[in-house]
Structure formats: C-alpha cells, structure tokens
Tab-separated table of C-alpha atoms in Angstrom:
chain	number	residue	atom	x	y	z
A	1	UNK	CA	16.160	24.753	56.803
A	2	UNK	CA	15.402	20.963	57.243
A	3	UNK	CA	17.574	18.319	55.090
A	4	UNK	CA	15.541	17.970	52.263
A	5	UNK	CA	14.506	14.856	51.073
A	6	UNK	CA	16.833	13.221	48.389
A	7	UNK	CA	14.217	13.883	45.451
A	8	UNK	CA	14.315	17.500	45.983
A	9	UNK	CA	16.971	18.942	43.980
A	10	UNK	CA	16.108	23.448	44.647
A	11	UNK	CA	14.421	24.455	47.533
A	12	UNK	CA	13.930	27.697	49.328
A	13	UNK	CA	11.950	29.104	52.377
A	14	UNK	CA	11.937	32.302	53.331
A	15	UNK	CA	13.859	33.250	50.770
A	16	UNK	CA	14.250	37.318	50.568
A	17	UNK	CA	16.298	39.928	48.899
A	18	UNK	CA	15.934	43.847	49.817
A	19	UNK	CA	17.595	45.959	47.808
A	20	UNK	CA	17.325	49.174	50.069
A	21	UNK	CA	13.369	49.429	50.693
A	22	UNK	CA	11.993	47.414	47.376
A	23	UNK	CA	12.148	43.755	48.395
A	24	UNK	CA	12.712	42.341	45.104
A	25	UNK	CA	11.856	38.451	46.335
A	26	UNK	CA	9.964	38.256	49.806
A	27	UNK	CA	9.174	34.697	51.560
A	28	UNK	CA	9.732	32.758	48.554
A	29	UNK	CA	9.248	29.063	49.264
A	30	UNK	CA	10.031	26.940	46.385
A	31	UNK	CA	10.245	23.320	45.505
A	32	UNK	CA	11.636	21.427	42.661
A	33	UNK	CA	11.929	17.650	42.469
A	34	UNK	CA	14.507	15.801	40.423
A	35	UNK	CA	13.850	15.244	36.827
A	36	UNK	CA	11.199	18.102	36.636
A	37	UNK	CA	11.314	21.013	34.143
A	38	UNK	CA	9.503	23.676	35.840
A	39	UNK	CA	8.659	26.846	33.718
A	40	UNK	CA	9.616	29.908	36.227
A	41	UNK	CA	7.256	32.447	34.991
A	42	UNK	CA	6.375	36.325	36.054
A	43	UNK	CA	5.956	39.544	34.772
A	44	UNK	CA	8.509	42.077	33.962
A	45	UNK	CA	10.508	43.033	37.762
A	46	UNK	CA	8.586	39.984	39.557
A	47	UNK	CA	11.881	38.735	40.731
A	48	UNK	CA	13.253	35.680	38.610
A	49	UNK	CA	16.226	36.808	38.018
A	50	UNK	CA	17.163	37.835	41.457
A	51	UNK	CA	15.973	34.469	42.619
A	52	UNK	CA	17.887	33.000	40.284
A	53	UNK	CA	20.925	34.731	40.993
A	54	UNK	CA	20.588	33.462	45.029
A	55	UNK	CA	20.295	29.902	43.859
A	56	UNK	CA	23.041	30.295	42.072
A	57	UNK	CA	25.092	31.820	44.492
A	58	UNK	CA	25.458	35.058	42.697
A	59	UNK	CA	23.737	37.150	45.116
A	60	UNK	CA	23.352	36.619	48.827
A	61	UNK	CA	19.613	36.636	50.605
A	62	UNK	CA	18.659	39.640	52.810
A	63	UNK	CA	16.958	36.342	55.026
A	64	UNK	CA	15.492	33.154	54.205
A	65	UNK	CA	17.569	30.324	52.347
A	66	UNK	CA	18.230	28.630	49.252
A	67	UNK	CA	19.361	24.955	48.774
A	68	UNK	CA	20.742	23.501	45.874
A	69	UNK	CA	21.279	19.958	46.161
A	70	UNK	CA	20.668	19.814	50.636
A	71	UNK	CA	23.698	22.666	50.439
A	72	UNK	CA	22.886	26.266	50.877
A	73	UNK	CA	23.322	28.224	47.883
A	74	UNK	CA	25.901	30.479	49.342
A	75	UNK	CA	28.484	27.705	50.164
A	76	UNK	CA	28.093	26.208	46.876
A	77	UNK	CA	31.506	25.072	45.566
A	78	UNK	CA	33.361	23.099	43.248
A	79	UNK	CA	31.851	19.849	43.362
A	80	UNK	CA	28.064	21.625	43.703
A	81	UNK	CA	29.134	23.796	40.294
A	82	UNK	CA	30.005	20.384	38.230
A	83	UNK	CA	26.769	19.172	38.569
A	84	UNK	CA	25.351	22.489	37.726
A	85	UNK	CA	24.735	24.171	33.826
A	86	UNK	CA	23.745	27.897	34.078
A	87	UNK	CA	23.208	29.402	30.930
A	88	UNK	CA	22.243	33.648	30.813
A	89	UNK	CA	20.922	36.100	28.711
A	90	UNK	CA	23.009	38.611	29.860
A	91	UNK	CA	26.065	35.724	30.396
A	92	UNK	CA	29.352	37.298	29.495
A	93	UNK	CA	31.993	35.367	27.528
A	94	UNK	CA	35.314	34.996	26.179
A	95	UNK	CA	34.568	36.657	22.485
A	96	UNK	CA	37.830	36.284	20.892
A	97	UNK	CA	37.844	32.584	21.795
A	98	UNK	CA	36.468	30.552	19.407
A	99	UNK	CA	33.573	28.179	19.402
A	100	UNK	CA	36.196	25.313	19.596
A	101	UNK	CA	38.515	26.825	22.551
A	102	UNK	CA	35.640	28.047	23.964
A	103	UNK	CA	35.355	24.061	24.392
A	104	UNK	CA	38.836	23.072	25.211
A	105	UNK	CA	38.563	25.575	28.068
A	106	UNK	CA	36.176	24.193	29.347
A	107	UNK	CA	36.508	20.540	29.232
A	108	UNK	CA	39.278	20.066	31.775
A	109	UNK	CA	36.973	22.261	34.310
A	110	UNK	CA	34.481	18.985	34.724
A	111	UNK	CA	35.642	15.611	35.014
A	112	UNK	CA	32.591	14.555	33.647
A	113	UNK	CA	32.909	16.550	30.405
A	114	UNK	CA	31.963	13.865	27.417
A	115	UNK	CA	33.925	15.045	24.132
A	116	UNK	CA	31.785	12.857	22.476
A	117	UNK	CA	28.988	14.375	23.824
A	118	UNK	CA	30.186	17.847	22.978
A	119	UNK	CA	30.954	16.903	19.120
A	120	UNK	CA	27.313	16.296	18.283
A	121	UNK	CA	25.921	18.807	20.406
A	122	UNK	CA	28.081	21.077	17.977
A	123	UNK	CA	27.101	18.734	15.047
A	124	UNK	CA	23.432	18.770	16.395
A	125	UNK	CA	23.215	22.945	16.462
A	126	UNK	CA	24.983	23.443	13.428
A	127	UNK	CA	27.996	25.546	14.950
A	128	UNK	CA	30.585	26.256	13.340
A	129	UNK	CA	34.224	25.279	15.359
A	130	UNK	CA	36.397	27.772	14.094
A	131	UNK	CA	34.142	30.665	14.352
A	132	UNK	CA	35.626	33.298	17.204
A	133	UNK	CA	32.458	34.074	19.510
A	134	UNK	CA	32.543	37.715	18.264
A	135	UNK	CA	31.582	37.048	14.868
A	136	UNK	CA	28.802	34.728	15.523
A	137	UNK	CA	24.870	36.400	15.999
A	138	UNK	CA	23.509	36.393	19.084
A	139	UNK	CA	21.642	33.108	18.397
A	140	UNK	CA	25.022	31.271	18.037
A	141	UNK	CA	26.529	32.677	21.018
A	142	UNK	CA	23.198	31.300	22.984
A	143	UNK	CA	24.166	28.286	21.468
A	144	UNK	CA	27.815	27.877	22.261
A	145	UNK	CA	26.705	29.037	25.940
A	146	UNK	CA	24.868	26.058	26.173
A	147	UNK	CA	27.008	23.567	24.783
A	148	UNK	CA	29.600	24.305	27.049
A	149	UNK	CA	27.087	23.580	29.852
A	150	UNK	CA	25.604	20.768	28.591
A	151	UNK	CA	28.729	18.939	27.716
A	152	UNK	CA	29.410	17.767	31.061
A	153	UNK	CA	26.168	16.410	31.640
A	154	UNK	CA	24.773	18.364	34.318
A	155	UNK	CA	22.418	17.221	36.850
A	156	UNK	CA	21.061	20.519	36.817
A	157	UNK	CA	20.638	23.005	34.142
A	158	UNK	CA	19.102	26.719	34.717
A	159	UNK	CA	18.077	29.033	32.100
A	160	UNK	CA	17.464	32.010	32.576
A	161	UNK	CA	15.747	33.644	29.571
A	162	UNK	CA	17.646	31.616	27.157
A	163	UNK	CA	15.731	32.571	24.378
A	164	UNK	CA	15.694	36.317	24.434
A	165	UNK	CA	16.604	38.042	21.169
A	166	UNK	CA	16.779	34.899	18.980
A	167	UNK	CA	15.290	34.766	15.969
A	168	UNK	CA	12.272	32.644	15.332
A	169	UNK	CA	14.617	30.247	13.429
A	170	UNK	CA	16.914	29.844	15.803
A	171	UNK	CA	14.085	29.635	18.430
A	172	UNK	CA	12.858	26.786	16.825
A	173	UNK	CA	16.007	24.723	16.543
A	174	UNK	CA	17.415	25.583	20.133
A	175	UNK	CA	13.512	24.332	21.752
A	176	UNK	CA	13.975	20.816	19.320
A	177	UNK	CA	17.030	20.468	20.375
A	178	UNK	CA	16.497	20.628	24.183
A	179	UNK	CA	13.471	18.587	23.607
A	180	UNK	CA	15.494	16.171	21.776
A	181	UNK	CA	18.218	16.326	24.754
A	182	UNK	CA	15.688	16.003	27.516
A	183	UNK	CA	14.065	13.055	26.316
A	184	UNK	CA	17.497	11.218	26.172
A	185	UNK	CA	18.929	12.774	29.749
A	186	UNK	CA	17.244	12.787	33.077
A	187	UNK	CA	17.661	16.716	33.107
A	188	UNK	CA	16.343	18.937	36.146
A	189	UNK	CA	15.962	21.987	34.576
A	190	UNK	CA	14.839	25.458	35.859
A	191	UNK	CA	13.855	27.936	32.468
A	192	UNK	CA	12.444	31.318	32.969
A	193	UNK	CA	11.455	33.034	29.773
A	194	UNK	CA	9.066	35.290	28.311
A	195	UNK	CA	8.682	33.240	25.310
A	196	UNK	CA	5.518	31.410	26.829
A	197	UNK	CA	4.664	28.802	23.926
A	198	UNK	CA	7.985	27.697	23.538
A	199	UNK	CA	8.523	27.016	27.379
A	200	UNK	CA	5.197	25.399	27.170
A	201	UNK	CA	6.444	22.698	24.990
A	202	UNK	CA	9.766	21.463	27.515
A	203	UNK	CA	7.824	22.266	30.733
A	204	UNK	CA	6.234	19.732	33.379
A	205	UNK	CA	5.708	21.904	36.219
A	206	UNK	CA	4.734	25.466	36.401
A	207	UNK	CA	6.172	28.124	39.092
A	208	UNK	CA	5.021	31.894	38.561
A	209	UNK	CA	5.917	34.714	40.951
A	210	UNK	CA	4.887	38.151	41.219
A	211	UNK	CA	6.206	40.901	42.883
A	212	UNK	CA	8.591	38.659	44.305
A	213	UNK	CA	6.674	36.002	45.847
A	214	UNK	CA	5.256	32.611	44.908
A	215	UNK	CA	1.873	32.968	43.406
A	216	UNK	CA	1.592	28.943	42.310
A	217	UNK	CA	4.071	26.231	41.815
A	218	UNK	CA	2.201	22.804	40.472
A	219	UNK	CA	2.953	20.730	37.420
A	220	UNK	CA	1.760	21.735	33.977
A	221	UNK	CA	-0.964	18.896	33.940
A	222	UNK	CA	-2.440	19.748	37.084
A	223	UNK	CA	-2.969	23.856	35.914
A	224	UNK	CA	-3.995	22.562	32.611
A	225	UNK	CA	-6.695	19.942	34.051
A	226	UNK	CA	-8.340	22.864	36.655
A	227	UNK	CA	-8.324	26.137	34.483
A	228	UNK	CA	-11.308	26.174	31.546
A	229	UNK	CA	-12.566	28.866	29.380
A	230	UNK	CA	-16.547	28.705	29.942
A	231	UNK	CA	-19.103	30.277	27.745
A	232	UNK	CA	-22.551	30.131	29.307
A	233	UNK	CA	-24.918	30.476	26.595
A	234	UNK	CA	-28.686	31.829	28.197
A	235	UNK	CA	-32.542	32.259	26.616
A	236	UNK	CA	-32.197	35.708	28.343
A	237	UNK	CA	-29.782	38.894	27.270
A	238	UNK	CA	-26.909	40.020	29.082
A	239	UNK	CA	-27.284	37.043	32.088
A	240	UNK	CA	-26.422	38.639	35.250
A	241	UNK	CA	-22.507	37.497	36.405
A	242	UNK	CA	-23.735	36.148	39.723
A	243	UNK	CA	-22.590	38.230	42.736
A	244	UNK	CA	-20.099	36.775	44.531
A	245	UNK	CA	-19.177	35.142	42.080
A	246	UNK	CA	-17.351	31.838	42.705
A	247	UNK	CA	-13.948	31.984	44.071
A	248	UNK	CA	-12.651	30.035	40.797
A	249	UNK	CA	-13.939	32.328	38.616
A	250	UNK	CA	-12.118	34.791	36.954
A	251	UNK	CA	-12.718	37.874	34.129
A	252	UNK	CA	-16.354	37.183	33.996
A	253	UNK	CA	-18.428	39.242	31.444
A	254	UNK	CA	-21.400	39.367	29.830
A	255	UNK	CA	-22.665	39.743	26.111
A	256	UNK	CA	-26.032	39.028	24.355
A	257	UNK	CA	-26.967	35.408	25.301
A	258	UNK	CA	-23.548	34.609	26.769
A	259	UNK	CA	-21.772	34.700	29.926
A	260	UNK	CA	-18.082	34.249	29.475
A	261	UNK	CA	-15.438	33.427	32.171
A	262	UNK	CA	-12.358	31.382	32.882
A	263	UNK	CA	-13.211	29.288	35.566
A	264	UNK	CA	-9.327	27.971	37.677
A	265	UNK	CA	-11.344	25.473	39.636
A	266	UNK	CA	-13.465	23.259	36.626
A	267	UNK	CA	-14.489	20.544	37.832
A	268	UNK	CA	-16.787	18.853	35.128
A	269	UNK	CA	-20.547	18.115	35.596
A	270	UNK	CA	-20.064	19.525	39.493
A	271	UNK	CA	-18.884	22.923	38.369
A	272	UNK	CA	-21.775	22.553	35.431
A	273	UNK	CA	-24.434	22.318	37.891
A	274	UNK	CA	-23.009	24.894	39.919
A	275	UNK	CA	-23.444	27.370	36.806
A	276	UNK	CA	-27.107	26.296	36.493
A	277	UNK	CA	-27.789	27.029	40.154
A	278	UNK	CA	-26.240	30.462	39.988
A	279	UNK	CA	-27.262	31.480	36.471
A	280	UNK	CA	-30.645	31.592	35.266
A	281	UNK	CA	-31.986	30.615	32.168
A	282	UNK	CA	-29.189	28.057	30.697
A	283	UNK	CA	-29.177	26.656	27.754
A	284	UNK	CA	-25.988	25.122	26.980
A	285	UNK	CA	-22.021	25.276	28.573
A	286	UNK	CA	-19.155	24.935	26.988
A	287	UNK	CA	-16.389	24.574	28.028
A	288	UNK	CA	-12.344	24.814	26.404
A	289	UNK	CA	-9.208	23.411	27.517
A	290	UNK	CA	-6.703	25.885	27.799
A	291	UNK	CA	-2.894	26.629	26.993
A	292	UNK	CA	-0.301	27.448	29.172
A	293	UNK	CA	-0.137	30.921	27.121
A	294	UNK	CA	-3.722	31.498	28.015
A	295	UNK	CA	-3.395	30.910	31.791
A	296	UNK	CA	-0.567	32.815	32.430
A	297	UNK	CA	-2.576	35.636	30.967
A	298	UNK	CA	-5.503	35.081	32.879
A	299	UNK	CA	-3.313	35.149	36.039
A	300	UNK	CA	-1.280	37.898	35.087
A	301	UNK	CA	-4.896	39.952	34.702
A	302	UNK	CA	-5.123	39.143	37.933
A	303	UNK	CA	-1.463	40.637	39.219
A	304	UNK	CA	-2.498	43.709	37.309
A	305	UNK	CA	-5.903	44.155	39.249
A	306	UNK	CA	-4.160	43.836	42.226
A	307	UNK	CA	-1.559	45.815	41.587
A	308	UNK	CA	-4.582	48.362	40.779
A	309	UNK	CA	-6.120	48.177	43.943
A	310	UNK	CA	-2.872	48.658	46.425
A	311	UNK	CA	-2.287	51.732	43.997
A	312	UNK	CA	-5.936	52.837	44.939
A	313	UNK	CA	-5.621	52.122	48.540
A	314	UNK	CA	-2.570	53.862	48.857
A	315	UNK	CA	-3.758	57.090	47.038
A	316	UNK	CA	-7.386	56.611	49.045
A	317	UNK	CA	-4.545	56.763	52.776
C-alpha cells in the first residue's frame, strides 16, 4: 500500500478475511480522513466487526491491508495504541475493579492520560467511583469503558456498537455526551451501530458494507443532498413506472394518481423534467428530504433484492 497522505488517518485496500470458504470482508477499500466521524453501517453478518477487528489488530487479513495511522494494522504497537480508544460491545473487563481503579490502572498506561480530564468525564456521566464494575448495569459499564479510553485523549476513537443493550436513558446521555465531547476535541472517530438515529446525530461521513464489501463511503451531507423521496402525482390512475426506469431510482410503485419512488440521484428542476419526459400526465412533484434512517433502509432493500436474486440464480444452476 502507498504512504498515505498525512490527512488520512484508516485506510484499507484489498482488505480480506476468509474464514474457511465464507469471506467475511472481500476487497474492502476504505478511507477515513482526520477529524471525520464516519457512521460504519451494514446489516446483520456484513462484516463490521471483522473489519474492525483487522484495523485494530485483533485479527490478521487473509490478503489486502489495513493502515492505521501510515502503519499496517498488524504491526501496530505501543505508541500506535496511545493514540488509539477502542471501546466494544462485547469488551471484557476487570469486574471486581472498581470504577475508580478501573482508572488508576489505566492512567499510567498513556502518558497523555489527563486526570483532570478523567474527573469530569466521571462527573459528566454521572458514575459513581466506588462502584466495583460488577454491580453496575450494563449502561454503566459502557460508560466506564469509555472513560477509560477517552481519558487520554485519543486521536482516534472506534466504537464498535457502543450502544447495544442500553436503555433509552442511558442512550440519550452517552450520544449528548459524545456530542458534547466532539465538539470540544478534534476526535476521528469510527462508530458502527445499529442504533441508526442516534449515529445520525454524531456522524459526518457515511460508510455501509454488505456482505463484506464497500457498498458507499461519502459524507453524511453529500447522501443527504442526492437521495429524495418523490411522489409523482398524475391526472391518470395507476401512472405506468417507466421501463427502465432511471438508474437513480429506487422502490418505485404505483397507486391511484401517484407514482412513488426514492430517487439516489435528485437533482432539482433537471431530475423534475426528467420525470415529466418519462411520465405522462403530471401534475405536480414533490419531493422530501430524507434521514439517514430512511436511506439506509432504502439501500438495505436493495442488499435484500440482491441477495434474492444470487439465491434465484443459484437454485435456477
């Protein structure tokens, strides 16, 4: 892999793991600049984890690479892991430590560890010191796992469904608080989650994969600017959804007056006169801005209709 340039912190090419015949990430290529927050999104099994784990330097690639920071993610050492804050679901920790030594442990692992820092992090999440992990909920562990990575300040900080299990209480006050935190530090962070709306709300950049490869990677405004929900509204019933339709158009159907799509490629009064050429009988268009909730939807329609069809083909061989 080429050096990359100094505003790239992760990058990958090529990057594939086979776990006996499944390859659970295949030719990933992946960029993320410095100071972006890039929601990594997919279904269920599309391969976040795993790709997260080979970043990381948890797992080892079948082929391809992984940088973090111009150094390949399996040489990774000391001075790479300072600058880095990983924070798991499934992350295991000391339980009969408390929320306090849990701290103390930590602190002389990073030179830059800010005590400071730490006490209102701890102040700012409401933990309580004294607390031994194994008594706190699940939500409070989350929390303590995070503190302990924040505290040094990282220059990178990967989630990786960080908000799985927690309550919608908790939810709420671990999302304002790394809102809070991001505004005030120049963060990279990497968050895959489920939990769609809240990742909306810290995200800049979008990456989703499926089935272990890159499907899109662009920044939140750009998705948000191109993908509309259009409702074509016609003097004649059930308009015919033209045929081919137009490569940015996706789940089109038709009902009474109305021709409903989402269209990934709106491009204001050019797409508009594009409908009028191609349906007949237009009266009126409207067309909706759209959430990151909503797009993710619409492309994870599409992963299932593909899915669908190599299912198809295979039983049709």
């Amino acid at each position: 892999m080429n050096t990359p340039k100094s505003d790239t912190i992760i990058e990958t090419r090529g990057l594939t793991r086979r776990f006996r015949t499944h390859d659970a990430v295949r030719d990933l290529d992946l960029r993320i600049e410095k100071g972006r927050i890039c929601a990594f999104l997919g279904p269920n099994g599309a391969g976040k984890t795993t790709t997260i784990k080979m970043l990381m330097g948890i797992l080892r690639p079948s082929s391809g690479e992984a940088q973090v920071f111009g150094k390949s993610s399996s040489k990774l050492g000391q001075a790479e892991f300072e600058r880095i804050g990983y924070v798991s679901e499934n992350q295991e920790m000391p339980e009969w430590m408390s929320v306090k030594q849990l701290m103390n442990y930590c602190a002389p692992l990073y030179p830059s560890w800010d005590e400071k820092f730490c006490t209102s992090l701890l102040d700012q999440f409401s933990l309580p010191r004294d607390q031994k992990l194994k008594n706190l909920s699940r939500g409070m562990r989350m929390k303590a796992a995070l503190i302990s990575s924040l505290a040094y300040r990282p220059e990178l900080l990967v989630l990786d469904e960080p908000f799985s299990g927690l309550d919608p209480l908790v939810r709420e006050e671990f999302i304002s608080g790394m809102l809070e935190l991001t505004e005030q530090e120049s963060w990279t962070i990497l968050v895959s989650s489920h939990d769609i709306d809240e990742v909306e709300r810290l995200a800049d950049s979008v990456a989703i994969i499926n089935q272990g490869q890159l499907a899109l990677n662009e920044t939140t405004e750009s998705l948000q600017a191109r993908f509309r929900k259009v409702e074509v509204t016609t003097s004649a019933e059930n308009p015919d959804i033209p045929r081919p339709a137009p490569g940015g158009w996706r789940h089109a159907r038709s009902a009474g007056r109305s021709l409903q799509f989402v269209d990934s490629a709106f491009s204001g009064t050019e797409s508009e006169d594009e409908i009028r050429e191609l349906v007949r009988g237009v009266t009126s268009i409207d067309s909706h801005g759209m959430s990151l909730r909503e797009i993710y939807l619409a492309i994870a329609r599409d992963f299932r209709g593909d899915a669908a069809d190599k299912t198809s083909d295979a039983h049709a061989a």
